[in-house]
mmCIF file of C-alpha atoms and ligand atoms in Angstrom:
data_model
loop_
_atom_site.group_PDB
_atom_site.id
_atom_site.type_symbol
_atom_site.label_atom_id
_atom_site.label_comp_id
_atom_site.label_asym_id
_atom_site.label_seq_id
_atom_site.Cartn_x
_atom_site.Cartn_y
_atom_site.Cartn_z
ATOM 1 C CA MET O 4 -1.143 77.170 -1.357
ATOM 2 C CA LYS O 5 1.214 77.051 -4.351
ATOM 3 C CA GLN O 6 3.713 74.509 -2.244
ATOM 4 C CA LEU O 7 0.496 72.532 -1.001
ATOM 5 C CA MET O 8 -0.663 71.721 -4.668
ATOM 6 C CA PRO O 9 1.925 69.276 -5.671
ATOM 7 C CA LEU O 10 1.368 67.583 -1.813
ATOM 8 C CA LEU O 11 -2.537 67.908 -2.799
ATOM 9 C CA PHE O 12 -2.592 66.363 -6.052
ATOM 10 C CA GLY O 13 -0.395 63.591 -4.738
ATOM 11 C CA LEU O 14 -2.919 62.419 -2.406
ATOM 12 C CA ILE O 15 -5.332 62.630 -5.019
ATOM 13 C CA VAL O 16 -3.742 60.144 -6.708
ATOM 14 C CA VAL O 17 -2.720 58.025 -4.048
ATOM 15 C CA GLN O 18 -6.269 57.989 -3.673
ATOM 16 C CA ALA O 19 -7.593 57.197 -7.059
ATOM 17 C CA LEU O 20 -4.977 53.885 -7.279
ATOM 18 C CA PRO O 21 -6.904 50.960 -6.078
ATOM 19 C CA ALA O 22 -6.021 49.318 -3.062
ATOM 20 C CA GLN O 23 -3.041 46.839 -2.787
ATOM 21 C CA GLU O 24 -4.164 43.489 -2.838
ATOM 22 C CA THR O 25 -2.389 42.067 0.274
ATOM 23 C CA THR O 26 -4.279 38.801 0.846
ATOM 24 C CA VAL O 27 -3.185 35.918 -1.166
ATOM 25 C CA PRO O 28 -6.218 34.519 -3.038
ATOM 26 C CA ALA O 29 -7.320 31.502 -1.011
ATOM 27 C CA THR O 30 -7.219 29.204 -4.324
ATOM 28 C CA SER O 31 -3.566 30.191 -4.697
ATOM 29 C CA ILE O 32 -2.774 28.628 -1.444
ATOM 30 C CA LYS O 33 -2.478 25.141 -3.078
ATOM 31 C CA SER O 34 -0.473 26.205 -5.861
ATOM 32 C CA TYR O 35 3.100 25.542 -4.161
ATOM 33 C CA PRO O 36 1.738 21.635 -2.794
ATOM 34 C CA VAL O 37 0.558 21.192 -6.576
ATOM 35 C CA LEU O 38 3.795 22.431 -8.221
ATOM 36 C CA PHE O 39 5.716 19.992 -5.681
ATOM 37 C CA GLN O 40 3.806 17.235 -6.988
ATOM 38 C CA GLN O 41 3.834 18.383 -10.886
ATOM 39 C CA THR O 42 7.355 19.302 -10.663
ATOM 40 C CA ALA O 43 9.730 18.611 -8.043
ATOM 41 C CA ALA O 44 11.926 15.616 -8.751
ATOM 42 C CA GLU O 45 12.252 15.090 -5.355
ATOM 43 C CA TYR O 46 8.168 13.889 -5.216
ATOM 44 C CA ARG O 47 9.457 11.299 -7.738
ATOM 45 C CA ALA O 48 11.983 10.033 -5.756
ATOM 46 C CA LEU O 49 9.361 9.624 -2.510
ATOM 47 C CA CYS O 50 6.975 7.669 -4.552
ATOM 48 C CA TYR O 51 9.885 5.351 -6.003
ATOM 49 C CA GLN O 52 11.370 5.421 -2.228
ATOM 50 C CA ALA O 53 7.598 3.819 -0.686
ATOM 51 C CA PHE O 54 6.861 1.543 -3.654
ATOM 52 C CA ASN O 55 10.515 -0.050 -3.499
ATOM 53 C CA LEU O 56 10.240 -0.204 0.151
ATOM 54 C CA ALA O 57 6.809 -1.846 -0.258
ATOM 55 C CA HIS O 58 8.673 -4.398 -3.043
ATOM 56 C CA LEU O 59 10.854 -5.387 -0.414
ATOM 57 C CA ARG O 60 8.424 -6.214 2.080
ATOM 58 C CA LEU O 61 6.389 -8.287 -0.716
ATOM 59 C CA GLN O 62 9.573 -10.247 -1.151
ATOM 60 C CA GLU O 63 9.694 -10.893 3.140
ATOM 61 C CA ILE O 64 6.474 -12.574 2.814
ATOM 62 C CA PRO O 65 6.650 -15.959 1.647
ATOM 63 C CA LYS O 66 9.336 -16.592 4.366
ATOM 64 C CA ARG O 67 6.805 -15.911 7.286
ATOM 65 C CA LYS O 68 4.610 -19.162 8.324
ATOM 66 C CA LEU O 69 2.008 -20.854 6.245
ATOM 67 C CA ARG O 70 -1.152 -18.784 6.068
ATOM 68 C CA LYS O 71 -4.831 -20.024 6.241
ATOM 69 C CA LYS O 72 -6.513 -17.368 4.155
ATOM 70 C CA LYS O 73 -5.495 -15.963 0.694
ATOM 71 C CA LEU O 74 -3.249 -12.556 1.178
ATOM 72 C CA ALA O 75 -4.433 -9.246 -0.279
ATOM 73 C CA ILE O 76 -2.750 -5.834 -0.490
ATOM 74 C CA VAL O 77 -5.420 -2.983 0.668
ATOM 75 C CA THR O 78 -4.508 0.473 -1.352
ATOM 76 C CA ASP O 79 -6.217 3.867 -1.371
ATOM 77 C CA LEU O 80 -6.749 5.416 -4.821
ATOM 78 C CA ASP O 81 -6.275 9.439 -4.700
ATOM 79 C CA GLU O 82 -2.710 10.377 -4.386
ATOM 80 C CA THR O 83 -1.674 6.776 -3.457
ATOM 81 C CA ILE O 84 -1.759 5.044 -6.822
ATOM 82 C CA LEU O 85 -3.948 8.206 -8.931
ATOM 83 C CA ASP O 86 -2.401 11.516 -9.482
ATOM 84 C CA ASN O 87 -5.131 13.965 -9.373
ATOM 85 C CA SER O 88 -2.851 16.843 -8.884
ATOM 86 C CA TYR O 89 -4.201 18.183 -12.305
ATOM 87 C CA SER O 90 -7.532 18.748 -10.938
ATOM 88 C CA GLU O 91 -6.350 20.801 -8.229
ATOM 89 C CA ALA O 92 -4.234 22.913 -10.704
ATOM 90 C CA GLN O 93 -7.145 23.435 -13.136
ATOM 91 C CA LEU O 94 -9.322 24.877 -10.132
ATOM 92 C CA ILE O 95 -6.063 27.485 -9.294
ATOM 93 C CA LYS O 96 -6.337 28.484 -13.009
ATOM 94 C CA GLN O 97 -9.969 29.097 -12.503
ATOM 95 C CA GLY O 98 -9.320 30.898 -9.756
ATOM 96 C CA LYS O 99 -11.975 28.350 -7.727
ATOM 97 C CA GLU O 100 -12.300 26.427 -4.490
ATOM 98 C CA TYR O 101 -12.566 22.986 -4.616
ATOM 99 C CA SER O 102 -15.986 21.233 -5.024
ATOM 100 C CA SER O 103 -17.569 17.717 -5.434
ATOM 101 C CA GLN O 104 -18.917 18.961 -9.106
ATOM 102 C CA ALA O 105 -15.617 20.075 -10.283
ATOM 103 C CA TRP O 106 -14.319 16.843 -8.946
ATOM 104 C CA LYS O 107 -16.502 14.638 -10.575
ATOM 105 C CA GLN O 108 -15.923 16.467 -13.566
ATOM 106 C CA TRP O 109 -12.053 15.501 -13.321
ATOM 107 C CA THR O 110 -12.976 11.704 -12.449
ATOM 108 C CA SER O 111 -15.450 11.371 -15.188
ATOM 109 C CA ARG O 112 -12.307 12.239 -17.644
ATOM 110 C CA SER O 113 -10.532 8.893 -16.299
ATOM 111 C CA VAL O 114 -7.194 10.194 -17.111
ATOM 112 C CA ALA O 115 -5.487 10.242 -13.597
ATOM 113 C CA THR O 116 -2.097 9.312 -14.052
ATOM 114 C CA ALA O 117 -0.380 6.544 -11.603
ATOM 115 C CA LEU O 118 1.711 7.779 -9.423
ATOM 116 C CA PRO O 119 5.536 6.571 -9.977
ATOM 117 C CA GLY O 120 6.413 3.363 -9.075
ATOM 118 C CA ALA O 121 2.382 2.331 -8.563
ATOM 119 C CA VAL O 122 1.770 0.254 -11.549
ATOM 120 C CA ALA O 123 4.685 -1.740 -11.291
ATOM 121 C CA PHE O 124 4.434 -2.578 -7.726
ATOM 122 C CA LEU O 125 1.021 -3.500 -7.800
ATOM 123 C CA GLN O 126 1.327 -5.844 -11.281
ATOM 124 C CA ALA O 127 4.395 -7.321 -9.113
ATOM 125 C CA ALA O 128 2.241 -8.115 -6.137
ATOM 126 C CA LYS O 129 -0.452 -9.720 -8.233
ATOM 127 C CA GLN O 130 2.150 -11.575 -10.271
ATOM 128 C CA LYS O 131 3.305 -13.187 -6.469
ATOM 129 C CA GLY O 132 -0.659 -14.260 -6.237
ATOM 130 C CA LEU O 133 -1.694 -11.430 -4.260
ATOM 131 C CA SER O 134 -5.161 -10.002 -4.431
ATOM 132 C CA ILE O 135 -5.491 -5.959 -4.625
ATOM 133 C CA PHE O 136 -8.558 -4.190 -3.333
ATOM 134 C CA TYR O 137 -9.023 -0.649 -3.988
ATOM 135 C CA ILE O 138 -10.568 1.128 -0.995
ATOM 136 C CA SER O 139 -11.724 4.755 -2.212
ATOM 137 C CA ASN O 140 -13.203 7.439 -0.693
ATOM 138 C CA ARG O 141 -14.136 8.234 -4.050
ATOM 139 C CA ASP O 142 -17.967 8.031 -4.484
ATOM 140 C CA THR O 143 -20.138 5.182 -5.751
ATOM 141 C CA SER O 144 -21.210 7.059 -9.023
ATOM 142 C CA GLU O 145 -17.373 7.300 -9.787
ATOM 143 C CA ILE O 146 -17.090 3.760 -10.075
ATOM 144 C CA THR O 147 -17.677 3.209 -13.959
ATOM 145 C CA SER O 148 -15.128 6.115 -14.703
ATOM 146 C CA THR O 149 -12.615 4.860 -12.221
ATOM 147 C CA LEU O 150 -12.730 1.667 -13.221
ATOM 148 C CA LEU O 151 -12.032 2.957 -16.970
ATOM 149 C CA ASN O 152 -9.217 4.782 -15.715
ATOM 150 C CA LEU O 153 -7.475 1.872 -13.686
ATOM 151 C CA GLN O 154 -7.644 -0.632 -16.468
ATOM 152 C CA GLN O 155 -6.212 1.735 -18.863
ATOM 153 C CA LEU O 156 -3.493 1.949 -16.108
ATOM 154 C CA GLN O 157 -3.151 -1.657 -16.340
ATOM 155 C CA LEU O 158 -3.697 -1.811 -12.864
ATOM 156 C CA PRO O 159 -4.183 -5.248 -11.730
ATOM 157 C CA ASP O 160 -7.610 -6.520 -10.034
ATOM 158 C CA ALA O 161 -9.512 -3.709 -12.420
ATOM 159 C CA ASP O 162 -12.969 -4.960 -11.313
ATOM 160 C CA THR O 163 -15.743 -3.568 -9.628
ATOM 161 C CA ALA O 164 -15.361 -6.858 -7.127
ATOM 162 C CA HIS O 165 -12.206 -5.004 -6.111
ATOM 163 C CA MET O 166 -13.238 -1.274 -5.832
ATOM 164 C CA LEU O 167 -14.679 -0.723 -2.425
ATOM 165 C CA PHE O 168 -15.798 3.068 -2.653
ATOM 166 C CA LEU O 169 -17.956 5.225 -0.033
ATOM 167 C CA LEU O 170 -21.339 3.924 0.489
ATOM 168 C CA ASN O 171 -22.361 5.937 4.114
ATOM 169 C CA THR O 172 -19.209 6.143 5.915
ATOM 170 C CA SER O 173 -15.882 8.076 5.103
ATOM 171 C CA SER O 174 -14.525 5.625 7.591
ATOM 172 C CA LYS O 175 -12.781 2.654 5.934
ATOM 173 C CA GLU O 176 -12.713 -0.021 8.601
ATOM 174 C CA ALA O 177 -16.084 -1.389 7.866
ATOM 175 C CA ARG O 178 -14.358 -1.873 4.291
ATOM 176 C CA ARG O 179 -11.383 -3.351 5.571
ATOM 177 C CA GLN O 180 -13.191 -5.612 7.691
ATOM 178 C CA LYS O 181 -15.511 -7.001 4.763
ATOM 179 C CA VAL O 182 -11.689 -7.882 2.869
ATOM 180 C CA MET O 183 -10.607 -9.540 6.550
ATOM 181 C CA ALA O 184 -13.536 -11.938 6.114
ATOM 182 C CA GLU O 185 -11.794 -13.510 3.422
ATOM 183 C CA TYR O 186 -8.248 -12.354 2.598
ATOM 184 C CA GLU O 187 -5.435 -11.436 5.200
ATOM 185 C CA ILE O 188 -4.118 -8.353 4.805
ATOM 186 C CA VAL O 189 -0.377 -8.270 4.588
ATOM 187 C CA MET O 190 -0.082 -4.591 3.706
ATOM 188 C CA LEU O 191 -1.530 -1.385 3.170
ATOM 189 C CA LEU O 192 -1.004 1.888 1.263
ATOM 190 C CA GLY O 193 -1.920 5.225 1.398
ATOM 191 C CA ASP O 194 -1.523 8.575 1.951
ATOM 192 C CA ASN O 195 -4.060 9.512 4.664
ATOM 193 C CA LEU O 196 -3.077 8.025 7.904
ATOM 194 C CA THR O 197 -7.096 6.608 8.161
ATOM 195 C CA ASP O 198 -6.090 4.666 5.286
ATOM 196 C CA PHE O 199 -4.536 2.504 7.278
ATOM 197 C CA THR O 200 -6.396 2.241 11.047
ATOM 198 C CA THR O 201 -9.731 4.296 12.682
ATOM 199 C CA ALA O 202 -7.068 5.557 15.453
ATOM 200 C CA PHE O 203 -6.591 8.922 13.390
ATOM 201 C CA GLU O 204 -10.699 9.508 12.384
ATOM 202 C CA LYS O 205 -11.390 13.073 13.506
ATOM 203 C CA LYS O 206 -8.631 13.098 15.741
ATOM 204 C CA PRO O 207 -7.001 16.811 17.022
ATOM 205 C CA ILE O 208 -3.441 17.245 15.653
ATOM 206 C CA ASP O 209 -1.779 16.288 18.713
ATOM 207 C CA ILE O 210 -3.553 12.939 18.669
ATOM 208 C CA ARG O 211 -2.910 12.146 15.465
ATOM 209 C CA ARG O 212 1.091 12.850 15.693
ATOM 210 C CA GLU O 213 1.204 10.576 18.979
ATOM 211 C CA GLU O 214 -0.478 8.156 17.313
ATOM 212 C CA ALA O 215 2.015 8.226 14.043
ATOM 213 C CA ASP O 216 4.612 7.913 17.167
ATOM 214 C CA ARG O 217 2.974 5.252 19.328
ATOM 215 C CA ILE O 218 3.077 2.672 15.557
ATOM 216 C CA LYS O 219 6.344 3.973 14.191
ATOM 217 C CA ASP O 220 7.686 0.862 13.616
ATOM 218 C CA GLU O 221 4.700 0.349 10.686
ATOM 219 C CA TRP O 222 5.694 2.714 8.386
ATOM 220 C CA GLY O 223 7.652 1.189 5.623
ATOM 221 C CA ARG O 224 6.318 -1.789 7.214
ATOM 222 C CA LYS O 225 2.923 -3.305 6.958
ATOM 223 C CA PHE O 226 1.887 0.371 6.386
ATOM 224 C CA ILE O 227 3.297 1.922 3.389
ATOM 225 C CA VAL O 228 2.592 5.839 3.055
ATOM 226 C CA LEU O 229 2.532 8.231 -0.051
ATOM 227 C CA PRO O 230 3.276 11.849 0.217
ATOM 228 C CA ASN O 231 0.405 14.290 -0.246
ATOM 229 C CA ALA O 232 0.940 17.824 0.870
ATOM 230 C CA ILE O 233 -1.843 19.368 -1.230
ATOM 231 C CA TYR O 234 -4.868 17.746 0.764
ATOM 232 C CA GLY O 235 -5.591 15.038 3.216
ATOM 233 C CA GLU O 236 -6.763 14.860 6.721
ATOM 234 C CA TRP O 237 -3.851 16.466 8.108
ATOM 235 C CA GLU O 238 -5.526 19.538 6.604
ATOM 236 C CA ASN O 239 -8.832 18.679 7.959
ATOM 237 C CA ALA O 240 -7.516 18.511 11.320
ATOM 238 C CA LEU O 241 -5.698 22.272 10.901
ATOM 239 C CA TYR O 242 -8.840 23.369 10.528
ATOM 240 C CA ASP O 243 -10.409 21.038 13.369
ATOM 241 C CA TYR O 244 -12.464 19.248 10.650
ATOM 242 C CA GLU O 245 -14.555 22.600 10.605
ATOM 243 C CA ARG O 246 -16.165 22.622 7.177
ATOM 244 C CA ASN O 247 -17.345 26.191 5.565
ATOM 245 C CA LEU O 248 -14.708 28.321 7.528
ATOM 246 C CA THR O 249 -14.347 31.534 5.207
ATOM 247 C CA PRO O 250 -10.697 32.103 3.772
ATOM 248 C CA ALA O 251 -10.174 34.441 6.296
ATOM 249 C CA GLN O 252 -10.744 32.109 8.878
ATOM 250 C CA LYS O 253 -8.618 29.126 7.626
ATOM 251 C CA GLU O 254 -5.656 31.554 7.210
ATOM 252 C CA ALA O 255 -6.056 32.867 10.858
ATOM 253 C CA LYS O 256 -5.964 28.813 11.913
ATOM 254 C CA ARG O 257 -2.562 28.772 9.815
ATOM 255 C CA GLN O 258 -0.935 31.315 11.180
ATOM 256 C CA ALA O 259 -2.491 30.500 14.742
ATOM 257 C CA ARG O 260 -0.606 26.552 14.094
ATOM 258 C CA LEU O 261 2.716 28.513 12.854
ATOM 259 C CA THR O 262 5.307 27.095 15.751
ATOM 260 C CA GLY O 263 8.402 29.525 15.269
ATOM 261 C CA TYR O 264 11.537 29.602 17.886
HETATM 262 MG MG1 LIG V 15 -5.774 9.292 -0.610
#
């Protein structure tokens, strides 16, 4: 018994300690991509690369055939022109998940910064006589605060006539068509592939990848893509577009998607 005492005591101590936390809190999953966006010089270089390429394409436009319509550039806003990583960082710090309420708290501040190179590129396009249309899935209730944000960043065509926000469908096709009624769209910019065509809408991972390959010549030409590792349609596809999954269910899907060797 005397020899058993230390062992029993040890067992009691071990049991009294709180259970070891082995699962990563769901909200901290996002800390890595948020830090990439906020700290990596590589992220900034990728943004400059995209806008430098867009600028080169812009210079090629006047060399083409005479146009019948006015020319326009269509661009997404979030993670294409505006950096919203602060909202994600705040959620992580508070241990909270994304919610539309938290998102609107952020956008109501009108303080998103511009992606590196975004403002200079759009100003140059405007100077060349192109119109800029901001097709965003921000809610129409966010127009006033977003407009203020765009104006403070000195973005061209920052007025409600050039802001086509979410009405009743997340698909941007109808809004692109609306612009095309009067303008020829010579370039589109986005971080989600649904910012460019309908071909990626609600499609599974394999189809999205095949479609990206099929139109590979468009990337860096008519379609300019900005990096977004924090969120997007790629993430929705990862979870089969299922909403309301628990953190454990999400983790299971992520694990199942990993390809080893
Ligand atoms: Mg976006």
